[in-house]
Coordinates of C-alpha atoms in Angstrom, one line a residue:
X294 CA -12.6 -20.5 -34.1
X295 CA -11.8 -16.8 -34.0
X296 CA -10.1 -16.4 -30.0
X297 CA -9.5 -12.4 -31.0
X298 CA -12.0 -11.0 -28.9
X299 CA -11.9 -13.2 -25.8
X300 CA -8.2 -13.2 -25.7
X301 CA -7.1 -11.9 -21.8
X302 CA -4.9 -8.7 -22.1
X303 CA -1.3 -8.9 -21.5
X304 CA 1.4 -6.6 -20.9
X305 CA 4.6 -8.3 -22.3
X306 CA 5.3 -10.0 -25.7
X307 CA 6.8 -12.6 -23.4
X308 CA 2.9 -13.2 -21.3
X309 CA 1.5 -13.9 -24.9
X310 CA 4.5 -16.1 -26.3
X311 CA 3.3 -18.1 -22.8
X312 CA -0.4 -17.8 -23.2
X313 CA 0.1 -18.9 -27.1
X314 CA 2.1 -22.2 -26.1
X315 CA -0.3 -23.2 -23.3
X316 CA -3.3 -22.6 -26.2
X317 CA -1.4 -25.1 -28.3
X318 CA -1.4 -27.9 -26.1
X319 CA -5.7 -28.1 -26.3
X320 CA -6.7 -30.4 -29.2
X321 CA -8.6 -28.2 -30.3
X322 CA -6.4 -25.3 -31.5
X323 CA -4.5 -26.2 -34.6
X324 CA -2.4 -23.0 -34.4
X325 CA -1.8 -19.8 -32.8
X326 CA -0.5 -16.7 -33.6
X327 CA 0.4 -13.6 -32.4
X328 CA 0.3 -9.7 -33.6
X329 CA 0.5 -7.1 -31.1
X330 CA 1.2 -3.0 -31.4
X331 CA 1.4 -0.2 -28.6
X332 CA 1.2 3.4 -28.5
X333 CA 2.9 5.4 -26.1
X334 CA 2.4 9.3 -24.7
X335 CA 5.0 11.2 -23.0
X336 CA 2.9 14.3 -22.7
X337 CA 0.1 15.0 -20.9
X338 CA -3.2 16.7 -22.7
X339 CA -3.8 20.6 -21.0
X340 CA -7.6 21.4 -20.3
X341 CA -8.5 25.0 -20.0
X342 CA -10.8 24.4 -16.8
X343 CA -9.3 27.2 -14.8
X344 CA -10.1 25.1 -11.9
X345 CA -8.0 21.9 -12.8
X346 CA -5.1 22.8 -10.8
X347 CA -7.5 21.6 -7.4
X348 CA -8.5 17.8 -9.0
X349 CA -4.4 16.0 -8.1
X350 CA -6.8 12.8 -8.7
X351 CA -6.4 13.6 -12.7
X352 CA -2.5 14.0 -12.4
X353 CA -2.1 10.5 -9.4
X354 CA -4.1 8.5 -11.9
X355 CA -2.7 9.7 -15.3
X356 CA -6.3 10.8 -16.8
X357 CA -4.4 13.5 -18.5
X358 CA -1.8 11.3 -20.0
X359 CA -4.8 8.9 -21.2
X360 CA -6.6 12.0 -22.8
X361 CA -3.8 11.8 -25.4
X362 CA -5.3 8.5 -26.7
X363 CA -9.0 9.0 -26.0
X364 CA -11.5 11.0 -25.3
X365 CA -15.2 10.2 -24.8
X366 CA -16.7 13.4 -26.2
X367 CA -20.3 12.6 -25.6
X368 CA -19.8 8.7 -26.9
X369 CA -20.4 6.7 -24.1
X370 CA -22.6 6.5 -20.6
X371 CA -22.4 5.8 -17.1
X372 CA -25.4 5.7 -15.4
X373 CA -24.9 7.4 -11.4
X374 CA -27.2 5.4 -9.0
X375 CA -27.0 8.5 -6.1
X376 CA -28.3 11.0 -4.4
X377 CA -29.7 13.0 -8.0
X378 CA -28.0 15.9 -8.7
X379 CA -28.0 19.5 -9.9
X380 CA -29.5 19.0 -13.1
X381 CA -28.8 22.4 -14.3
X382 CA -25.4 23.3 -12.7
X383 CA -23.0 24.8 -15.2
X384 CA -20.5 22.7 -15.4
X385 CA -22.5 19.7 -15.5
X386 CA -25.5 20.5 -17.7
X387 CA -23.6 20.0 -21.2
X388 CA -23.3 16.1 -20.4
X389 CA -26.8 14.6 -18.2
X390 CA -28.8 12.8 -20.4
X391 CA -32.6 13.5 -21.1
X392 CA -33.0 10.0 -20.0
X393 CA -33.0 10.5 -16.4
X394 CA -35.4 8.7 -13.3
X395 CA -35.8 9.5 -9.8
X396 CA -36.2 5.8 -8.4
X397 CA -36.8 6.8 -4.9
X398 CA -40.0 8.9 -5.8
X399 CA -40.6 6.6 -9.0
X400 CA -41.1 9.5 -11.1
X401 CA -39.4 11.3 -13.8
X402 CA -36.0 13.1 -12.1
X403 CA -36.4 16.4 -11.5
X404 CA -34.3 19.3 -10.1
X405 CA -33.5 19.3 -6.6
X406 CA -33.3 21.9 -5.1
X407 CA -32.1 20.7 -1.5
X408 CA -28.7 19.9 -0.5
X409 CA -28.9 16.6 -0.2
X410 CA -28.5 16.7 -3.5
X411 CA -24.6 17.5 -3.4
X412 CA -23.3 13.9 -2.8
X413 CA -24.6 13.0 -6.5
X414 CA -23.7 15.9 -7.8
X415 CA -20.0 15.6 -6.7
X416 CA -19.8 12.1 -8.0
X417 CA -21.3 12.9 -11.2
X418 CA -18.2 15.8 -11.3
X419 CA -15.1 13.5 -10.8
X420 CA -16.7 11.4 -13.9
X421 CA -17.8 13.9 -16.1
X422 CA -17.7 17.4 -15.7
X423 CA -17.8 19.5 -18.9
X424 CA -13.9 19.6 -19.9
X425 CA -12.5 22.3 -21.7
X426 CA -15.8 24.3 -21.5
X427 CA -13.4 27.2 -19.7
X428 CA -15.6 27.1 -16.4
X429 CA -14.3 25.1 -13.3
X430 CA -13.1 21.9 -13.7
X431 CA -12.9 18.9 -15.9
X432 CA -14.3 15.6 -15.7
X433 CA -12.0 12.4 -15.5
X434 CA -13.9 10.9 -18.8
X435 CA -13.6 14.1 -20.6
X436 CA -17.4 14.5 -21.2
X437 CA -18.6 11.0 -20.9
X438 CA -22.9 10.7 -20.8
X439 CA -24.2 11.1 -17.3
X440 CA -27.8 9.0 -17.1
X441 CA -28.8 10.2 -13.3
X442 CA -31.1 7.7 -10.8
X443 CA -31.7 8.8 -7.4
X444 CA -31.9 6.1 -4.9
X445 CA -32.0 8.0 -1.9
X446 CA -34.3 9.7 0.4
X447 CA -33.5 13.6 1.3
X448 CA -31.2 12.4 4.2
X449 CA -28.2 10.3 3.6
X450 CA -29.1 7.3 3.2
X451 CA -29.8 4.8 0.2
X452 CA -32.9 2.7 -0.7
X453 CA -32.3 -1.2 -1.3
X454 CA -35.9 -0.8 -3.2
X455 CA -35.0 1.7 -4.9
X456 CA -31.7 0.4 -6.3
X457 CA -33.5 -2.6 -7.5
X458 CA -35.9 -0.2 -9.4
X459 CA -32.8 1.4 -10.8
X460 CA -31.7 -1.2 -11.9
X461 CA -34.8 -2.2 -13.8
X462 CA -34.7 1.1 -15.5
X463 CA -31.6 0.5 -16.8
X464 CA -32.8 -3.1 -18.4
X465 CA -35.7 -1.6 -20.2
X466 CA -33.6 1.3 -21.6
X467 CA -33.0 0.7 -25.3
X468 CA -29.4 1.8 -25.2
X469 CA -27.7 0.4 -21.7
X470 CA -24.6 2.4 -20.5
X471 CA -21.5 1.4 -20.2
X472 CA -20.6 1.8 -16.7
X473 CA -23.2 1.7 -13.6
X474 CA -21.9 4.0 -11.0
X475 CA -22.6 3.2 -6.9
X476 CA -21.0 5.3 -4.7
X477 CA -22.7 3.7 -1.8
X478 CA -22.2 0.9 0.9
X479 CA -24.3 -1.2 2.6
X480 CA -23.6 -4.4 5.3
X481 CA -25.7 -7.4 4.4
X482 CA -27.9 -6.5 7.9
X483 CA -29.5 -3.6 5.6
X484 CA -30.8 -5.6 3.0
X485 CA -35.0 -5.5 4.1
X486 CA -34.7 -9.0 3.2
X487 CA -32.6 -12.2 1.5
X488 CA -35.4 -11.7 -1.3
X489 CA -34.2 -8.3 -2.0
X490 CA -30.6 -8.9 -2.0
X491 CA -30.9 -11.8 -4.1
X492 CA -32.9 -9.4 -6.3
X493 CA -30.4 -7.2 -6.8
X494 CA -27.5 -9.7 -7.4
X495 CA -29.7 -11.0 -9.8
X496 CA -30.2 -7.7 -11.9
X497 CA -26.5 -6.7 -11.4
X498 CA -26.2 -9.9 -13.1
X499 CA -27.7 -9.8 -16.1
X500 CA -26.7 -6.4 -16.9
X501 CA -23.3 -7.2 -16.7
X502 CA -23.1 -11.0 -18.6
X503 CA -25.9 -9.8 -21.0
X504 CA -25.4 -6.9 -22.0
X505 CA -21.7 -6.0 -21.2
X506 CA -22.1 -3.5 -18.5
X507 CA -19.0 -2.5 -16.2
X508 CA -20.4 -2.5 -12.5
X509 CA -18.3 -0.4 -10.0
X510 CA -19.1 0.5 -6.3
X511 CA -17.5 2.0 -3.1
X512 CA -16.1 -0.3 -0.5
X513 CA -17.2 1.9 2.1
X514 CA -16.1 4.4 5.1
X515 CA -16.6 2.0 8.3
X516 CA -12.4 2.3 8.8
X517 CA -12.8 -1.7 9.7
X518 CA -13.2 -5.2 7.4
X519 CA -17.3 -4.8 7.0
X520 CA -18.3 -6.1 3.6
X521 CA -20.2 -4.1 2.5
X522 CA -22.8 -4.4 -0.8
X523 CA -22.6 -3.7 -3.2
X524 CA -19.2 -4.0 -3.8
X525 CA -19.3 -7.8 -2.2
X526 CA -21.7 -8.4 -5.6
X527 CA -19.3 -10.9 -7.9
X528 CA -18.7 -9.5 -11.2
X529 CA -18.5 -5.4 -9.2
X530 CA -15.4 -3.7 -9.1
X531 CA -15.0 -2.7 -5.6
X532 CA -13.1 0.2 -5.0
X533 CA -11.0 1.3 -1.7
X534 CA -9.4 4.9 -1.4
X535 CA -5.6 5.9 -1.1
X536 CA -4.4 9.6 0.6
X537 CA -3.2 12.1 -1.4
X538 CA 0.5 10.5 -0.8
X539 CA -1.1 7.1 -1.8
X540 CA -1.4 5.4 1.3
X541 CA -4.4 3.4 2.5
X542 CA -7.2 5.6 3.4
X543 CA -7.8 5.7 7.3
X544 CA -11.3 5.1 6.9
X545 CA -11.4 2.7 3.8
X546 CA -12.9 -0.7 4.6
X547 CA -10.3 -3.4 4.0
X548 CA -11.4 -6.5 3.1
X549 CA -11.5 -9.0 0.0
X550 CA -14.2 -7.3 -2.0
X551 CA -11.8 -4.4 -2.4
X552 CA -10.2 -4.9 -6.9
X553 CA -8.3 -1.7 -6.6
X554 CA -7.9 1.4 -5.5
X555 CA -7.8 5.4 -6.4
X556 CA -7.2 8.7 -4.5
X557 CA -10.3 9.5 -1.7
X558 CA -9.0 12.0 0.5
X559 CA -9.6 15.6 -0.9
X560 CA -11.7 15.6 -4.1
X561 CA -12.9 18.8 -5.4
X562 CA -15.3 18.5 -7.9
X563 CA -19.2 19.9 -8.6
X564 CA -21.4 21.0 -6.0
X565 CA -25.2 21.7 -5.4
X566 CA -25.8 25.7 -5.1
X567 CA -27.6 25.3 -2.0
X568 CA -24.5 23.2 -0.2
X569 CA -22.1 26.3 0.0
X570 CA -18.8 25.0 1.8
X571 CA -16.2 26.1 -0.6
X572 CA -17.6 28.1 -3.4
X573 CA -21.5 28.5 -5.0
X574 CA -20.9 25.3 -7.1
X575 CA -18.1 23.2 -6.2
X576 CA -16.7 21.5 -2.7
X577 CA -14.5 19.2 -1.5
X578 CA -14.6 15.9 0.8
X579 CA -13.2 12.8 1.2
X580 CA -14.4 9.2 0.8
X581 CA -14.6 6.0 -1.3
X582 CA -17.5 7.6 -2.7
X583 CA -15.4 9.8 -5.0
X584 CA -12.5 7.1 -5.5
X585 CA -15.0 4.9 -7.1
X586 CA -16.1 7.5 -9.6
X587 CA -12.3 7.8 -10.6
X588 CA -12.7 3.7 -11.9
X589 CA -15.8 4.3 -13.8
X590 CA -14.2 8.0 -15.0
X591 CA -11.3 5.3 -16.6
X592 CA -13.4 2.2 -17.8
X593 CA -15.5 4.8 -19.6
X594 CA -12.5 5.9 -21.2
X595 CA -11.3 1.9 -22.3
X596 CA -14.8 1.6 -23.7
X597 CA -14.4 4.5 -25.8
X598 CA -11.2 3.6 -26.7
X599 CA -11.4 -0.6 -27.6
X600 CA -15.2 -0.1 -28.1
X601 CA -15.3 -4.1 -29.2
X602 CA -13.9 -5.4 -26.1
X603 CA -15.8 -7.7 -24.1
X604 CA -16.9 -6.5 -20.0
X605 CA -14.1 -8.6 -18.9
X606 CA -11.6 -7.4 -20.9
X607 CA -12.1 -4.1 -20.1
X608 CA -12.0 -4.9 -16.3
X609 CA -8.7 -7.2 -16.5
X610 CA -6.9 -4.5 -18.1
X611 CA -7.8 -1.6 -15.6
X612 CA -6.6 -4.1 -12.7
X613 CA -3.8 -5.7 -14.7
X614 CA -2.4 -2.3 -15.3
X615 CA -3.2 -1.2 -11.6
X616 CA 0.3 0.4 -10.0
X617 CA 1.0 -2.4 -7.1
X618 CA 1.1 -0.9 -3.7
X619 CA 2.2 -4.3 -1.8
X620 CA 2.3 -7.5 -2.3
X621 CA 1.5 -8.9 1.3
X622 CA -1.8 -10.5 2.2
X623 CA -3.0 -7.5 3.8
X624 CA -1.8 -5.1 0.9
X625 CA -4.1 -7.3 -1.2
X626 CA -6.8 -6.6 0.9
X627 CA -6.1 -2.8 1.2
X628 CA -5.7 -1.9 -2.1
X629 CA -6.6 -5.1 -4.4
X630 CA -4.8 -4.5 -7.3
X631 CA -3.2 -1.6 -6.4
X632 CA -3.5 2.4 -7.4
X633 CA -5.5 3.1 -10.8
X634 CA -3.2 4.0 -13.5
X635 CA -5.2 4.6 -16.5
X636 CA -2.7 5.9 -19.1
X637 CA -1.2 2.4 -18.9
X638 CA -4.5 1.0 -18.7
X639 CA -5.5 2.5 -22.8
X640 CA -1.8 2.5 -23.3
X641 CA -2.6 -0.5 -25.7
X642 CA -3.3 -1.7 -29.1
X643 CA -5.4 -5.0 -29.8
X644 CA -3.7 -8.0 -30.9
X645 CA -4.9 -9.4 -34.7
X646 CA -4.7 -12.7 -36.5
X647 CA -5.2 -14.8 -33.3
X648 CA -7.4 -18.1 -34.8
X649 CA -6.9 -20.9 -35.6
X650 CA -8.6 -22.8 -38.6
X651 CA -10.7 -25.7 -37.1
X652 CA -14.4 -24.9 -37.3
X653 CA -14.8 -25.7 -33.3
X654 CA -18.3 -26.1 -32.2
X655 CA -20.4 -27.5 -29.0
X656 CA -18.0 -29.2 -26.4
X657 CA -14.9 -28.4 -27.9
X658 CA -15.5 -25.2 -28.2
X659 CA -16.5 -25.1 -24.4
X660 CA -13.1 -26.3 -24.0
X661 CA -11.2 -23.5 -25.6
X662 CA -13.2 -20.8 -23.8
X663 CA -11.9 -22.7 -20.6
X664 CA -8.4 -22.1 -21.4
X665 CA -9.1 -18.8 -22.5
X666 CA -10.6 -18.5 -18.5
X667 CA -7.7 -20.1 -17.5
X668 CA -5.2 -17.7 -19.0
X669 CA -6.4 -14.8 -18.6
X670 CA -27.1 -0.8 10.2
X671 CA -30.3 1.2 9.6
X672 CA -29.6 1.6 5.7
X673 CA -27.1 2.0 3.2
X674 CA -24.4 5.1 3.9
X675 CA -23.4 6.7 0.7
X676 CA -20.0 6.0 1.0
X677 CA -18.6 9.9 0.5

């Protein structure tokens, strides 16, 4: 029975030596062993974005460190469930997918010209705008696949029905990303119905214990303890935003759906044309819309990097290696884990030559995968 893969990730010698010994007392491991390596960076990787210098986000949650050990380069994809976005903006147009779906108007996505546009389009920038292309900025995956759905209407708000129709698109494609992106928050009082809701868990559901897909969403603005969905969803990373000093975002929710947390306040990143604040094609604003983009910028970047590693694996580590910001009930609740470090998150080098050699099958083997567990409100605001 081969424990390699589903082995939880550990941060000390000393949490394996533990996790080894408690494996030896089941029946039905005969032995364990352990083999583990780590790689270090002390530098951080320089983009030639001229723009970099405005995105602190890359330097608060160590993406430049983690470029040092991985890179995406065009390998993986996240699919953005949002607004749409500028399809042919220059610093984005390098890395969207041909596969792309407007779920909203059930048709093939097209370009949008209208601002309501920009939300999508500045979420799709913190994840994956085109790095070292000398032009703007660079995104935290460092050029990561963007598949974009729009699940909105030409305000501000999100579609339940179209998120479930999203969703279906992404079961039928033949190649499902790697991360599904919702920068969006809803109460359970928006759900049209239980049916819907129960819908959509169900869908979240089988893309993520099927077919391995990282789920991560935005807590949402309210500034109170609403849960909202679809962060409340089990098995979706919920994510709560930090200040630029790493305190708890005035208007982040707080509540028990929140796993960790990453800078909100602030984020400059790509822009619709036609939504001039700033510049022609970038902005800045503040939200748990952008913070959550910043979680799927860094499990696109441990897929890359560990590309055998289970869904689970991959989320363990990124809160595992999470920089705590308290340890008190409510601390817990603010931040979850605590602040997104992702250098320390693909600072890491699988173990080899865990087994043992007993040919474990049916209840047994139920057995040993339980140790393993045991070791290791009128519509849905987008949340920016």
């Amino acid at each position: 029975l081969s424990l390699h893969d589903a082995l939880p990730i550990s941060d000390t010698l000393k949490e394996l030596e533990e996790k080894k010994k408690a494996l030896e007392e089941y029946p039905e491991v005969s032995s364990a062993s352990i083999s583990t390596a780590f790689k270090g960076s002390s530098s951080v990787y320089h983009v030639n974005d001229p723009d970099v210098g405005n995105q602190y986000y890359l330097d608060t949650d160590k993406f430049k460190q983690a470029w040092q050990m991985t890179k995406c380069r065009g390998q993986v994809e996240v699919a953005v469930l949002d607004s749409g976005i500028c399809l042919d903006h220059e610093d984005l147009a390098l890395n969207i997918s041909l596969v792309r779906y407007d779920a909203f108007g059930q048709c093939q996505l097209q370009e949008l010209n209208e601002a309501s546009s920009a939300h999508g389009t500045m979420v799709a920038g913190v994840i994956s705008a085109t790095a070292d292309n000398t032009i703007g900025i660079a995104g935290a995956s460092y050029n990561a696949v963007i598949v974009p759905i729009r699940v909105s209407s030409f305000g501000s708000y999100v579609s339940w029905e179209a998120v479930e129709r999203a969703l279906r698109f992404v079961l039928i494609m033949p190649n499902k990303p790697e991360v599904i992106n919702m920068s969006f928050a809803g109460p359970n009082a928006s759900f049209p119905d239980d049916e819907t809701r129960e819908t959509i868990r169900s869908l979240l559901a089988e893309l993520k214990d099927t077919y391995s897909v990282i789920e991560v969403a935005a807590v949402g603005n309210n500034a109170d303890s609403t849960v909202n969905y679809p962060a409340a969803y089990e098995g979706v990373i919920g994510v709560a935003a930090v200040d630029e000093g790493g305190a708890h975002a005035i208007y982040s929710n707080v509540n028990d759906t929140v796993d960790i947390s990453a800078p909100g306040n602030g984020i400059y990143s790509t822009s619709h044309p036609a939504y001039q604040e700033l510049s022609e094609n970038y902005d800045m604003d503040s939200g748990t819309s952008y913070a959550a983009p910043q979680v799927s910028a860094a499990a696109l970047l441990m897929r890359k990097a560990f590309p055998t590693w289970t869904r689970g694996m991959v989320e363990s580590r990124l809160l595992d290696t999470a920089t705590s910001l308290g340890s008190s009930a409510q601390a817990k609740r603010q931040f979850g884990s605590g602040l997104l470090d992702v250098e320390r998150a693909v600072n890491y080098e699988e173990p080899h030559g865990i087994s043992n050699s007993n040919n474990v099958t049916g209840a047994a083997s139920m057995d040993a995968e339980m140790a393993l567990e045991y070791l290791g409100i009128d519509g849905i605001e987008e949340s920016g």
